[in-house]
Short mmCIF file of C-alpha atoms in Angstrom, two decimals:
data_model
loop_
_atom_site.label_atom_id
_atom_site.label_comp_id
_atom_site.label_asym_id
_atom_site.label_seq_id
_atom_site.Cartn_x
_atom_site.Cartn_y
_atom_site.Cartn_z
CA UNK A 67 51.68 65.76 118.19
CA UNK A 68 54.56 67.06 120.34
CA UNK A 69 57.63 68.76 118.80
CA UNK A 70 60.04 65.85 119.41
CA UNK A 71 57.67 63.32 117.82
CA UNK A 72 57.21 65.65 114.85
CA UNK A 73 61.00 66.01 114.35
CA UNK A 74 61.62 62.24 114.66
CA UNK A 75 58.82 61.55 112.19
CA UNK A 76 60.11 64.16 109.72
CA UNK A 77 63.66 62.80 109.65
CA UNK A 78 62.50 59.16 109.99
CA UNK A 79 64.71 58.53 113.02
CA UNK A 80 65.39 54.88 113.85
CA UNK A 81 67.62 53.25 116.45
CA UNK A 82 69.79 50.15 116.21
CA UNK A 83 72.08 48.34 118.63
CA UNK A 84 75.62 47.39 117.69
CA UNK A 85 76.22 45.21 120.72
CA UNK A 86 76.59 44.95 124.45
CA UNK A 87 80.33 45.41 125.07
CA UNK A 88 82.00 43.57 127.96
CA UNK A 89 85.51 45.05 128.13
CA UNK A 90 88.62 44.29 130.17
CA UNK A 91 91.02 47.11 131.00
CA UNK A 92 93.17 48.44 129.57
CA UNK A 93 91.31 49.18 126.33
CA UNK A 94 91.18 51.93 123.74
CA UNK A 95 88.90 51.38 120.75
CA UNK A 96 88.81 53.79 117.81
CA UNK A 97 85.51 54.11 115.94
CA UNK A 98 85.79 55.66 112.46
CA UNK A 99 83.77 58.49 110.97
CA UNK A 100 80.38 57.34 109.72
CA UNK A 101 78.35 60.19 108.29
CA UNK A 102 74.80 60.90 109.34
CA UNK A 103 74.78 58.54 112.29
CA UNK A 104 74.29 59.53 115.89
CA UNK A 105 76.23 56.96 117.90
CA UNK A 106 75.38 56.31 121.51
CA UNK A 107 77.06 54.52 124.39
CA UNK A 108 75.47 53.82 127.76
CA UNK A 109 77.64 52.71 130.68
CA UNK A 110 76.08 49.71 132.41
CA UNK A 111 79.04 48.87 134.65
CA UNK A 112 82.40 50.49 135.39
CA UNK A 113 83.51 53.59 133.55
CA UNK A 114 85.19 54.71 130.35
CA UNK A 115 86.34 57.81 128.55
CA UNK A 116 84.91 58.97 125.24
CA UNK A 117 87.09 61.26 123.16
CA UNK A 118 86.14 62.93 119.89
CA UNK A 119 88.57 64.93 117.73
CA UNK A 120 89.38 68.43 119.00
CA UNK A 121 87.57 67.86 122.31
CA UNK A 122 88.71 66.94 125.80
CA UNK A 123 88.02 63.37 126.95
CA UNK A 124 84.80 62.93 128.92
CA UNK A 125 84.59 60.37 131.71
CA UNK A 126 81.43 58.28 131.60
CA UNK A 127 80.23 56.43 134.69
CA UNK A 128 77.43 53.95 135.40
CA UNK A 129 74.14 55.29 134.07
CA UNK A 130 75.75 57.87 131.79
CA UNK A 131 74.64 58.04 128.17
CA UNK A 132 76.63 59.87 125.51
CA UNK A 133 75.41 60.81 122.03
CA UNK A 134 78.08 61.47 119.39
CA UNK A 135 76.50 63.37 116.48
CA UNK A 136 77.34 63.38 112.80
CA UNK A 137 79.05 60.01 112.98
CA UNK A 138 82.20 61.65 114.30
CA UNK A 139 85.22 59.46 114.92
CA UNK A 140 85.70 58.68 118.59
CA UNK A 141 87.78 56.67 121.02
CA UNK A 142 86.34 54.68 123.91
CA UNK A 143 89.04 53.95 126.47
CA UNK A 144 89.68 52.80 130.01
CA UNK A 145 92.14 55.66 130.48
CA UNK A 146 93.50 58.53 128.42
CA UNK A 147 97.14 57.40 128.45
CA UNK A 148 96.89 54.56 125.94
CA UNK A 149 99.08 55.71 123.04
CA UNK A 150 97.46 53.98 120.06
CA UNK A 151 93.78 53.00 120.09
CA UNK A 152 92.87 49.81 118.22
CA UNK A 153 90.43 50.26 115.31
CA UNK A 154 87.01 48.75 115.94
CA UNK A 155 87.40 46.49 112.89
CA UNK A 156 90.47 44.85 114.42
CA UNK A 157 88.67 44.37 117.73
CA UNK A 158 85.75 42.71 115.95
CA UNK A 159 88.14 40.39 114.08
CA UNK A 160 89.94 39.36 117.26
CA UNK A 161 86.77 39.12 119.38
CA UNK A 162 83.72 38.31 117.21
CA UNK A 163 80.34 39.38 118.56
CA UNK A 164 78.46 36.35 119.92
CA UNK A 165 74.76 36.53 120.78
CA UNK A 166 74.93 40.33 120.63
CA UNK A 167 77.85 40.58 123.06
CA UNK A 168 81.36 41.81 122.28
CA UNK A 169 83.73 40.38 124.91
CA UNK A 170 87.10 42.05 124.41
CA UNK A 171 90.25 41.75 126.46
CA UNK A 172 91.97 39.03 128.40
CA UNK A 173 91.26 39.98 131.99
CA UNK A 174 88.25 40.32 134.21
CA UNK A 175 85.45 42.39 132.66
CA UNK A 176 85.30 45.75 134.42
CA UNK A 177 83.36 47.86 131.91
CA UNK A 178 80.05 47.08 130.25
CA UNK A 179 78.55 49.34 127.61
CA UNK A 180 75.43 49.28 125.48
CA UNK A 181 76.47 50.62 122.07
CA UNK A 182 74.30 51.58 119.15
CA UNK A 183 73.31 54.32 116.79
CA UNK A 184 70.44 56.38 115.58
CA UNK A 185 70.05 56.87 111.86
CA UNK A 186 67.69 58.83 109.74
CA UNK A 187 66.57 59.21 106.16
CA UNK A 188 69.60 60.39 104.17
CA UNK A 189 67.39 62.72 102.12
CA UNK A 190 65.80 64.28 105.20
CA UNK A 191 66.40 67.92 105.92
CA UNK A 192 65.61 69.56 109.20
CA UNK A 193 67.31 72.35 111.17
CA UNK A 194 68.04 69.93 114.04
CA UNK A 195 70.36 67.93 111.75
CA UNK A 196 72.59 70.96 111.30
#
């Protein structure tokens, strides 16, 4: 067994999809803290910024995949000048997910993301989780 398989087996790592996001600019979506999750976002079309507390925004382009560890809060945005990001819960209320797709915004879709998370056994302990 290779090292990665051993680690994933030990911590019982599993992946889940939230949704495929089809977003119209401008957008800024705030995701809350959610302990012991590793969120991921893959850019399928367009681009977006991901910003986590105390870090500089990172521009993601087509094909980029970002992992946000420890369930840290984060903002996904079309640009970094949007003053107040909208909480994800409000986005989901205004634009319910249909057939696994979150279509948010009123203009032409210019950004598509695949969003999900990795989770693991809450009782698991392994140095990689630190």
